Amino acid sequence: MQIFVEHQTHYDYEEPVRYAIQRIYLTPREEPGQRLIRWEVSGSGELSHQRDAFGNTVTTMVIARPARHVFFRVSGEVQMNPREMQSSRVDDNSVSPPVDVFLRQTSLTIPCAEMMEFAAMLSPSSSIQELLLLAERVEDHLTYTPGVTHVGTSAIDAWHRGAGVCQDHAHVMLAICRAAGVPARYVSGYLSGEARASQATHAWVDCWLQGQWVSVDITHRCLATDRWIRLAIGADYESVSPVRGVRRGGGLETMRVSVTVHH
């Protein structure tokens, strides 16, 4: 299956930005079952690309001249092959850190006592069915509700609120899996087709079970297959946030985002 993506972000400022730098994780990973046919990244500033420690492609955009309007755009086509995904998602230290790195909790994934109780449901030898049951229980507790959390909301904060979005579902699942001794990593990406969560940048989790990574979308209570385009993997949202940056000047900022993902 081929999936087409068009993603544009525009920033308008009340006064000129004197300098800005953005870190952009919006290039799909080259993995078994996921191949880039065409992918382009463009923007208002100077662009450079490199690989990070997790094997993700990170683009840096620098605005070095005064500007009141800034944009970046990604577009392309990705070939997805579910058979290759199912048979080849094993650990590869040439493109990512050792599995045990993903046992470490972060400030966004520290579990509370109630989450620790959920951890008893899982172990490194658990089945996919047991993993999906845990995902269902997490989503039952954390109702999908846009607008009630933000990018800095921790797993504990979202858990006590009882509501959140895909990012919060992922952080809670990471907290529980790691507490159970199951390595787990955050995945950011796009989701094609009709879905409960936004088809813009989505989030789910890879869990290390029985010697391989299993991708599970907690928000949709299912395995992530060929409609899920993988952009980046990391310890949590902060490590692979789709766009992050700093600027000097500009004053009030207005942002407009347009995303289309279809197959």
C-alpha positions as a printed NumPy array, in Angstrom:
array([[  0.   ,   0.   ,   0.   ],
       [  1.192,   3.508,  -0.835],
       [  0.451,   6.404,   1.513],
       [  0.701,  10.051,   0.465],
       [  1.477,  12.838,   2.932],
       [  1.237,  16.618,   2.669],
       [  2.069,  18.56 ,   5.855],
       [  2.512,  22.336,   6.028],
       [  3.072,  24.592,   9.035],
       [  3.047,  28.408,   8.838],
       [  4.049,  30.862,  11.567],
       [  3.02 ,  34.526,  11.464],
       [  4.58 ,  37.03 ,  13.9  ],
       [  3.503,  40.496,  14.989],
       [  7.086,  41.725,  14.546],
       [ 10.14 ,  40.299,  12.749],
       [ 11.866,  37.233,  14.174],
       [ 15.578,  38.069,  14.384],
       [ 16.777,  34.463,  14.648],
       [ 15.122,  31.062,  14.962],
       [ 16.145,  27.422,  14.948],
       [ 13.814,  24.434,  14.711],
       [ 14.399,  20.719,  15.141],
       [ 12.037,  18.738,  12.902],
       [ 11.31 ,  14.987,  13.12 ],
       [  9.065,  14.606,  10.088],
       [ 10.96 ,  12.2  ,   7.807],
       [  9.738,   8.571,   7.896],
       [ 12.187,   5.911,   9.013],
       [ 13.55 ,   3.416,   6.495],
       [ 12.527,   0.109,   8.075],
       [ 11.358,  -3.355,   7.013],
       [  7.859,  -2.845,   5.645],
       [  8.277,   0.91 ,   5.231],
       [ 10.132,   2.359,   2.232],
       [ 10.372,   5.957,   1.077],
       [  9.431,   6.365,  -2.559],
       [  9.629,  10.149,  -2.458],
       [ 10.08 ,  12.598,   0.404],
       [ 10.78 ,  16.329,   0.353],
       [ 11.371,  18.802,   3.17 ],
       [ 11.395,  22.537,   2.438],
       [ 11.15 ,  25.712,   4.474],
       [ 11.928,  29.368,   4.984],
       [ 15.402,  28.792,   6.373],
       [ 18.57 ,  26.846,   5.775],
       [ 17.987,  23.106,   6.159],
       [ 20.389,  20.369,   7.229],
       [ 19.743,  16.67 ,   7.898],
       [ 21.407,  14.096,  10.138],
       [ 20.74 ,  10.843,  12.015],
       [ 20.303,  10.871,  15.784],
       [ 21.241,   8.137,  18.286],
       [ 17.913,   6.339,  17.694],
       [ 18.419,   6.117,  13.929],
       [ 15.856,   8.85 ,  13.195],
       [ 16.338,  11.522,  10.549],
       [ 16.289,  14.963,  12.164],
       [ 16.092,  18.148,  10.102],
       [ 17.391,  21.431,  11.485],
       [ 16.013,  24.68 ,  10.049],
       [ 17.79 ,  27.957,  10.817],
       [ 16.268,  31.395,  10.167],
       [ 19.179,  33.853,  10.222],
       [ 17.484,  36.897,   8.653],
       [ 14.556,  38.953,  10.03 ],
       [ 11.218,  37.451,   8.991],
       [  7.58 ,  37.907,   9.966],
       [  6.397,  34.788,   8.142],
       [  8.067,  31.378,   8.497],
       [  7.011,  28.01 ,   7.085],
       [  8.142,  24.45 ,   6.578],
       [  6.607,  21.767,   4.406],
       [  7.014,  18.017,   4.079],
       [  5.455,  15.925,   1.35 ],
       [  5.989,  12.53 ,  -0.115],
       [  4.969,   8.965,  -0.732],
       [  5.681,   5.904,   1.412],
       [  5.364,   2.255,   0.409],
       [  4.021,   0.068,   3.23 ],
       [  4.332,  -3.734,   3.247],
       [  2.601,  -5.418,   6.241],
       [  4.169,  -8.837,   5.569],
       [  7.679,  -7.427,   5.944],
       [  6.615,  -5.586,   9.112],
       [  5.301,  -8.735,  10.766],
       [  8.332, -10.849,   9.951],
       [ 11.22 ,  -8.409,  10.366],
       [ 10.613,  -6.145,  13.361],
       [ 13.565,  -7.38 ,  15.416],
       [ 16.162,  -5.333,  17.234],
       [ 18.933,  -3.875,  15.079],
       [ 21.665,  -2.165,  17.068],
       [ 23.081,  -0.638,  13.897],
       [ 20.177,   1.838,  13.751],
       [ 18.997,   2.048,  17.369],
       [ 20.351,   1.676,  20.928],
       [ 20.294,  -1.687,  22.74 ],
       [ 16.875,  -2.864,  23.857],
       [ 17.58 ,  -2.354,  27.573],
       [ 17.955,   1.396,  27.021],
       [ 14.177,   1.497,  26.752],
       [ 13.68 ,   0.193,  30.292],
       [ 14.679,   3.581,  31.713],
       [ 11.834,   5.789,  32.86 ],
       [ 11.846,   9.498,  32.021],
       [ 10.247,  12.474,  33.761],
       [  7.192,  11.983,  31.51 ],
       [  6.819,   8.242,  32.136],
       [  7.279,   7.767,  35.893],
       [  4.383,   5.528,  37.073],
       [  2.097,   6.042,  40.059],
       [  1.113,   3.235,  42.446],
       [ -2.029,   2.377,  40.459],
       [ -0.053,   2.084,  37.229],
       [  2.386,  -0.208,  39.041],
       [ -0.574,  -2.513,  39.761],
       [ -1.36 ,  -2.611,  36.036],
       [  2.256,  -3.673,  35.438],
       [  1.426,  -7.065,  36.972],
       [ -0.527,  -7.823,  33.774],
       [  2.612,  -7.902,  31.64 ],
       [  6.034,  -9.545,  31.399],
       [  8.677,  -9.963,  28.669],
       [  7.118, -13.346,  27.835],
       [  3.554, -12.028,  27.516],
       [  1.515, -12.647,  24.385],
       [  0.222, -10.065,  21.939],
       [ -3.287, -10.742,  23.254],
       [ -2.173,  -9.821,  26.783],
       [ -0.542,  -6.646,  25.441],
       [ -3.744,  -5.643,  23.656],
       [ -5.772,  -6.32 ,  26.808],
       [ -3.489,  -3.955,  28.724],
       [ -3.879,  -1.323,  25.99 ],
       [ -7.666,  -1.612,  26.3  ],
       [ -7.529,  -1.153,  30.078],
       [ -5.263,   1.887,  29.72 ],
       [ -7.615,   3.482,  27.182],
       [-10.624,   2.635,  29.363],
       [ -9.041,   4.605,  32.206],
       [ -7.675,   7.436,  30.049],
       [-10.561,   8.562,  27.851],
       [ -9.493,  10.098,  24.544],
       [-10.268,  13.802,  25.024],
       [ -8.487,  16.453,  22.938],
       [ -7.535,  19.701,  24.645],
       [ -7.35 ,  18.549,  28.276],
       [ -3.58 ,  17.969,  28.333],
       [ -0.517,  19.543,  26.711],
       [  2.891,  18.435,  25.436],
       [  4.427,  18.661,  28.9  ],
       [  1.774,  16.544,  30.656],
       [  3.316,  13.548,  32.432],
       [  1.891,  10.036,  32.611],
       [  0.924,  10.576,  36.264],
       [ -0.855,  13.863,  35.533],
       [ -2.815,  12.339,  32.662],
       [ -3.654,   9.242,  34.715],
       [ -5.093,  11.28 ,  37.588],
       [ -7.03 ,  13.429,  35.118],
       [ -8.486,  10.291,  33.514],
       [ -8.353,  11.829,  30.057],
       [ -5.857,  12.696,  27.381],
       [ -4.759,  12.145,  23.798],
       [ -2.536,   9.666,  21.969],
       [  0.641,  11.132,  23.46 ],
       [ -0.712,  10.596,  26.98 ],
       [ -1.828,   7.051,  26.15 ],
       [  1.706,   6.34 ,  24.932],
       [  3.369,   7.789,  28.049],
       [  1.137,   5.783,  30.398],
       [  1.787,   2.594,  28.414],
       [  5.537,   3.266,  28.504],
       [  5.381,   3.771,  32.275],
       [  3.528,   0.489,  32.839],
       [  5.619,  -1.584,  30.426],
       [  8.929,  -0.391,  31.843],
       [  7.691,  -0.975,  35.394],
       [  6.906,  -4.558,  34.298],
       [ 10.445,  -5.046,  32.998],
       [  9.311,  -4.818,  29.36 ],
       [ 11.43 ,  -2.453,  27.228],
       [  9.167,   0.027,  25.469],
       [  9.747,   2.996,  23.19 ],
       [  7.698,   5.973,  22.061],
       [  6.783,   6.12 ,  18.362],
       [  5.662,   9.251,  16.536],
       [  4.127,   9.125,  13.097],
       [  1.155,   9.64 ,  10.808],
       [ -2.045,   7.604,  10.663],
       [ -3.87 ,   7.214,   7.356],
       [ -7.6  ,   6.748,   6.885],
       [-10.606,   7.157,   9.141],
       [ -9.42 ,   7.243,  12.734],
       [-10.461,   8.404,  16.159],
       [ -7.277,  10.398,  16.686],
       [ -6.046,  13.116,  14.367],
       [ -4.339,  11.874,  11.227],
       [ -1.741,  14.541,  11.892],
       [  1.219,  13.514,  14.018],
       [  0.049,  10.473,  15.986],
       [  1.766,   8.478,  18.75 ],
       [  1.926,   4.849,  19.806],
       [  4.335,   2.387,  21.465],
       [  6.752,  -0.405,  20.539],
       [  6.983,  -3.124,  23.222],
       [  9.743,  -5.759,  23.361],
       [  7.951,  -9.104,  23.758],
       [  9.417, -12.561,  23.179],
       [ 12.452, -11.213,  21.327],
       [ 10.814,  -8.748,  18.952],
       [  9.221,  -5.31 ,  18.871],
       [  5.426,  -5.291,  18.814],
       [  3.757,  -1.998,  17.846],
       [  0.511,  -1.178,  19.626],
       [ -1.742,   1.861,  19.246],
       [ -3.348,   2.376,  22.647],
       [ -5.758,   5.053,  21.389],
       [ -7.269,   2.667,  18.851],
       [ -6.751,  -0.524,  20.918],
       [ -5.003,  -2.374,  18.109],
       [ -1.655,  -3.267,  16.594],
       [ -0.055,  -0.609,  14.418],
       [  0.227,  -2.032,  10.917],
       [  0.516,  -0.623,   7.407],
       [ -1.641,   2.494,   7.921],
       [  0.778,   3.76 ,  10.565],
       [  3.771,   5.646,   9.116],
       [  6.682,   5.635,  11.553],
       [  8.53 ,   8.955,  11.786],
       [ 10.713,   8.532,  14.874],
       [ 11.338,   6.363,  17.937],
       [ 12.6  ,   7.555,  21.298],
       [ 12.282,   7.451,  25.058],
       [  9.222,   9.745,  25.16 ],
       [  7.594,  12.689,  23.377],
       [ 10.323,  15.135,  24.362],
       [ 13.051,  13.092,  22.693],
       [ 11.298,  12.989,  19.302],
       [  8.709,  15.791,  19.29 ],
       [  7.782,  16.47 ,  15.64 ],
       [  8.756,  20.151,  15.821],
       [ 10.617,  22.016,  18.527],
       [ 12.477,  25.305,  18.408],
       [ 13.548,  28.597,  19.916],
       [ 13.485,  32.134,  18.539],
       [ 14.547,  35.683,  19.248],
       [ 11.993,  38.396,  18.663],
       [  8.714,  37.98 ,  16.847],
       [  6.319,  38.853,  19.654],
       [  2.905,  37.202,  19.382],
       [  2.908,  34.052,  17.225],
       [  0.05 ,  32.61 ,  15.176],
       [  0.441,  29.075,  13.821],
       [ -1.506,  27.383,  11.014],
       [ -1.15 ,  23.663,  10.285],
       [ -2.502,  21.686,   7.341],
       [ -2.07 ,  17.895,   7.133],
       [ -3.357,  15.403,   4.589],
       [ -2.598,  11.676,   4.857],
       [ -4.271,   9.238,   2.49 ],
       [ -3.775,   5.98 ,   0.607]])
